[in-house]
Short mmCIF file of C-alpha atoms in Angstrom, two decimals:
data_model
loop_
_atom_site.label_atom_id
_atom_site.label_comp_id
_atom_site.label_asym_id
_atom_site.label_seq_id
_atom_site.Cartn_x
_atom_site.Cartn_y
_atom_site.Cartn_z
CA MET A 1389 15.48 -24.40 3.75
CA THR A 1390 14.70 -20.68 3.53
CA ILE A 1391 11.67 -19.78 2.10
CA LYS A 1392 12.53 -16.32 0.28
CA ASP A 1393 11.22 -14.92 -2.98
CA THR A 1394 13.77 -14.31 -5.42
CA PRO A 1395 14.37 -11.86 -8.69
CA GLU A 1396 13.79 -13.90 -11.89
CA GLU A 1397 13.11 -12.88 -15.61
CA TRP A 1398 12.20 -14.86 -18.28
CA ARG A 1399 12.80 -14.25 -21.98
CA ILE A 1400 10.65 -11.92 -23.64
CA THR A 1401 10.37 -11.96 -27.64
CA ALA A 1402 7.86 -9.16 -28.12
CA THR A 1403 6.53 -6.45 -25.99
CA ALA A 1404 3.47 -3.65 -26.51
CA THR A 1405 1.78 -1.12 -24.36
CA PRO A 1406 -1.99 -1.15 -25.82
CA PHE A 1407 -3.53 1.19 -23.48
CA ARG A 1408 -1.91 4.12 -21.38
CA GLY A 1409 -4.29 5.56 -18.70
CA ASN A 1410 -3.60 8.88 -16.18
CA LYS A 1411 -1.52 6.37 -13.58
CA THR A 1412 -1.01 3.37 -14.93
CA SER A 1413 -0.74 1.32 -18.04
CA VAL A 1414 -1.34 -2.28 -19.95
CA ARG A 1415 1.48 -3.96 -21.29
CA THR A 1416 1.45 -7.12 -23.34
CA ASP A 1417 4.32 -9.59 -23.39
CA ASP A 1418 5.50 -12.62 -25.38
CA VAL A 1419 7.40 -14.70 -22.45
CA VAL A 1420 9.25 -18.16 -23.14
CA MET A 1421 7.96 -20.67 -21.12
CA PRO A 1422 10.39 -23.77 -19.61
CA ASP A 1423 9.25 -25.66 -22.04
CA GLY A 1424 10.23 -23.31 -25.05
CA SER A 1425 6.93 -22.25 -25.97
CA VAL A 1426 5.81 -18.74 -26.07
CA ALA A 1427 2.72 -17.26 -23.77
CA ARG A 1428 1.35 -13.59 -23.87
CA ARG A 1429 0.85 -11.95 -20.73
CA ASP A 1430 -1.13 -8.99 -20.28
CA TYR A 1431 -0.57 -6.94 -17.18
CA GLN A 1432 -1.15 -3.61 -15.31
CA VAL A 1433 1.91 -1.63 -15.05
CA HIS A 1434 1.70 0.65 -11.94
CA PRO A 1435 3.80 2.98 -10.07
CA GLY A 1436 3.61 1.25 -6.69
CA SER A 1437 2.32 2.50 -3.23
CA VAL A 1438 2.72 3.27 0.38
CA ALA A 1439 -0.22 2.45 2.80
CA ILE A 1440 0.07 3.53 6.91
CA LEU A 1441 -1.08 1.74 9.52
CA ALA A 1442 -1.19 4.46 12.23
CA LEU A 1443 -1.58 3.44 15.57
CA ASP A 1444 -2.57 5.91 18.42
CA GLU A 1445 -1.60 5.73 22.23
CA SER A 1446 -4.77 3.72 23.07
CA ASP A 1447 -3.90 1.03 20.32
CA ARG A 1448 -6.17 2.11 17.83
CA VAL A 1449 -5.70 2.30 14.00
CA LEU A 1450 -6.41 5.09 12.27
CA VAL A 1451 -8.91 4.00 9.19
CA LEU A 1452 -11.22 5.72 6.11
CA ARG A 1453 -13.90 4.72 4.61
CA GLN A 1454 -13.82 5.39 0.73
CA TYR A 1455 -15.99 4.51 -2.37
CA ARG A 1456 -14.19 2.29 -4.76
CA HIS A 1457 -15.96 2.29 -8.02
CA PRO A 1458 -14.10 -1.18 -9.42
CA VAL A 1459 -15.68 -3.33 -6.73
CA ARG A 1460 -19.00 -1.20 -6.24
CA GLN A 1461 -18.37 -0.78 -2.56
CA LYS A 1462 -17.52 1.95 0.31
CA LEU A 1463 -14.32 -0.22 1.91
CA TRP A 1464 -12.61 0.55 5.28
CA GLU A 1465 -9.18 1.21 4.43
CA ILE A 1466 -6.10 2.80 6.00
CA PRO A 1467 -4.26 5.82 4.57
CA ALA A 1468 -2.31 5.06 1.42
CA GLY A 1469 -1.37 6.48 -2.04
CA LEU A 1470 0.48 6.34 -5.27
CA LEU A 1471 4.24 6.99 -5.77
CA ASP A 1472 3.73 9.49 -8.58
CA ILE A 1473 7.35 10.67 -8.68
CA PRO A 1474 9.83 8.03 -9.66
CA GLY A 1475 12.48 7.32 -7.35
CA GLU A 1476 10.57 9.17 -4.61
CA ASN A 1477 11.40 8.38 -1.22
CA PRO A 1478 8.57 5.92 0.00
CA LEU A 1479 8.72 7.29 3.70
CA HIS A 1480 8.27 11.13 2.31
CA ALA A 1481 5.25 9.30 0.37
CA ALA A 1482 3.78 8.15 3.39
CA GLN A 1483 4.16 10.91 5.64
CA ARG A 1484 2.58 13.22 3.02
CA GLU A 1485 -0.39 11.00 2.17
CA LEU A 1486 -0.79 10.72 6.05
CA TYR A 1487 -1.00 14.26 6.25
CA GLU A 1488 -3.24 14.71 3.61
CA GLU A 1489 -5.88 11.91 3.81
CA ALA A 1490 -5.93 12.40 7.77
CA HIS A 1491 -4.28 15.58 8.60
CA VAL A 1492 -2.15 13.34 11.17
CA LYS A 1493 1.55 13.37 11.74
CA ALA A 1494 3.87 10.64 13.29
CA GLU A 1495 7.13 10.58 15.16
CA ASP A 1496 8.02 6.94 14.94
CA TRP A 1497 8.03 5.00 11.63
CA ARG A 1498 8.56 1.46 10.69
CA VAL A 1499 8.56 -0.94 7.93
CA LEU A 1500 5.47 -3.76 8.55
CA ALA A 1501 5.41 -5.36 5.13
CA ASP A 1502 6.03 -5.00 1.24
CA VAL A 1503 3.44 -6.89 -0.83
CA TYR A 1504 2.60 -7.27 -4.51
CA THR A 1505 -1.18 -6.91 -4.78
CA THR A 1506 -1.68 -8.98 -7.63
CA PRO A 1507 1.27 -10.29 -8.91
CA GLY A 1508 -0.76 -12.35 -11.63
CA GLY A 1509 -1.80 -9.70 -13.34
CA CYS A 1510 -0.27 -6.13 -12.27
CA ASP A 1511 3.19 -5.21 -11.04
CA GLU A 1512 2.04 -3.00 -8.27
CA SER A 1513 4.04 -3.09 -4.99
CA VAL A 1514 3.14 -1.57 -1.82
CA ARG A 1515 5.07 -0.75 1.12
CA ILE A 1516 3.02 -0.74 4.51
CA PHE A 1517 4.27 1.50 7.33
CA LEU A 1518 3.48 1.39 10.98
CA ALA A 1519 3.46 5.06 12.39
CA ARG A 1520 3.33 5.47 15.93
CA ASP A 1521 3.64 8.99 18.21
CA LEU A 1522 0.55 10.23 16.42
CA SER A 1523 -0.41 13.89 16.85
CA GLU A 1524 -2.65 16.28 14.73
CA ALA A 1525 -0.67 18.02 12.04
CA GLU A 1526 -0.07 22.09 11.75
CA GLY A 1527 -1.58 24.16 9.21
CA LYS A 1528 -4.75 23.98 6.63
CA ARG A 1529 -6.31 20.79 6.42
CA PHE A 1530 -5.66 19.26 2.69
CA ASP A 1531 -8.25 20.53 0.04
CA VAL A 1532 -9.91 16.69 -0.79
CA SER A 1533 -12.19 16.29 -4.07
CA GLU A 1534 -13.86 13.14 -5.85
CA GLU A 1535 -14.10 9.95 -3.42
CA GLU A 1536 -11.96 11.56 -0.83
CA ALA A 1537 -14.76 14.54 -0.48
CA ASP A 1538 -17.03 11.50 0.81
CA MET A 1539 -14.37 9.81 3.24
CA GLU A 1540 -15.16 9.08 6.96
CA GLN A 1541 -12.33 8.88 9.68
CA ALA A 1542 -12.71 6.44 12.64
CA ARG A 1543 -10.18 5.06 14.81
CA VAL A 1544 -10.57 1.31 15.69
CA PRO A 1545 -8.82 -1.57 18.28
CA LEU A 1546 -6.76 -3.53 16.30
CA PRO A 1547 -8.21 -6.58 17.50
CA GLU A 1548 -11.71 -5.32 16.05
CA LEU A 1549 -9.85 -4.98 12.64
CA VAL A 1550 -8.59 -8.41 13.00
CA ARG A 1551 -12.09 -9.76 13.92
CA GLY A 1552 -13.47 -7.96 10.82
CA VAL A 1553 -10.54 -9.40 8.79
CA LEU A 1554 -11.56 -13.07 9.58
CA ALA A 1555 -15.15 -12.90 9.51
CA GLY A 1556 -15.09 -11.49 5.95
CA GLU A 1557 -16.36 -8.23 6.64
CA LEU A 1558 -13.18 -6.31 5.67
CA HIS A 1559 -11.26 -6.44 2.41
CA ASN A 1560 -9.11 -3.71 1.71
CA ASN A 1561 -5.42 -5.83 0.79
CA ALA A 1562 -3.19 -2.88 2.69
CA LEU A 1563 -5.73 -2.86 5.76
CA VAL A 1564 -5.48 -6.57 5.88
CA VAL A 1565 -2.19 -7.24 5.35
CA GLY A 1566 -1.33 -4.57 7.95
CA ALA A 1567 -3.48 -5.71 10.61
CA MET A 1568 -2.36 -9.05 10.63
CA SER A 1569 1.08 -8.17 10.19
CA LEU A 1570 1.13 -5.71 13.02
CA THR A 1571 -0.59 -8.53 15.35
CA ALA A 1572 2.05 -10.89 14.31
CA ALA A 1573 4.83 -8.38 15.54
CA LEU A 1574 3.18 -8.01 18.70
CA ALA A 1575 3.10 -11.98 19.29
CA GLY A 1576 6.46 -12.31 18.03
CA ASP A 1577 9.74 -10.33 18.47
CA GLY A 1578 8.06 -6.81 19.25
CA LEU A 1579 8.02 -3.66 17.12
CA ASP A 1580 11.47 -2.74 17.77
CA ALA A 1581 12.33 -5.88 15.70
CA LEU A 1582 10.53 -4.30 12.60
CA ARG A 1583 12.44 -2.98 10.15
CA PRO A 1584 13.75 0.88 9.96
CA ALA A 1585 11.64 2.80 7.69
CA ASP A 1586 14.47 3.52 5.32
CA ALA A 1587 15.10 -0.10 4.63
CA GLU A 1588 15.87 -1.31 1.13
CA TRP A 1589 12.72 -2.11 -1.38
CA PRO A 1590 14.26 -3.91 -4.37
CA ALA A 1591 10.58 -3.67 -6.05
CA ARG A 1592 10.41 0.12 -5.91
CA PRO A 1593 14.07 1.71 -5.47
CA PHE A 1594 14.35 5.13 -3.81
CA GLU A 1595 16.81 7.73 -3.38
CA ALA A 1596 17.36 8.31 0.33
#
């Protein structure tokens, strides 16, 4: 038996968008259930995101500490950002985010994992990249504002991140998935077996 997610779409009898925000919106669909009944489902419509687990030559992961208002916490995270442009190549977006948030560039890119963050209430899909062969980016640092103006940066050994996840001390979705996926890859077939950076991403199709 192959364990694999598969596309499927149940019939929708009515749809509405009761809220539109700056980057996301809320959609309400009336969905026909298998028994023929109709159930209303509200969910956030999201453009998608990229996240970057940047691993340096000492096997440390670049992490950022940022205030997240919905959960009222400062979270340690890996660099990440929205796919602001429809059809944008996710690798290009990831390279941009790594430069803007950490002023770092990478020569080697792979796909670690593709995840739906909260599929019961949001259609956001995140592609998590592994970036290696790091160096400081050229040119002026990107001007940050709002929550990003208060960010801290650190480089942490991968085992310490895994320990923090299992101890309930680290909670950011992309950091948790990225750290655990990298640990599994290292213990399994190795990093060269990871998907290439331009691997197909059906959840968020893009142009090469």
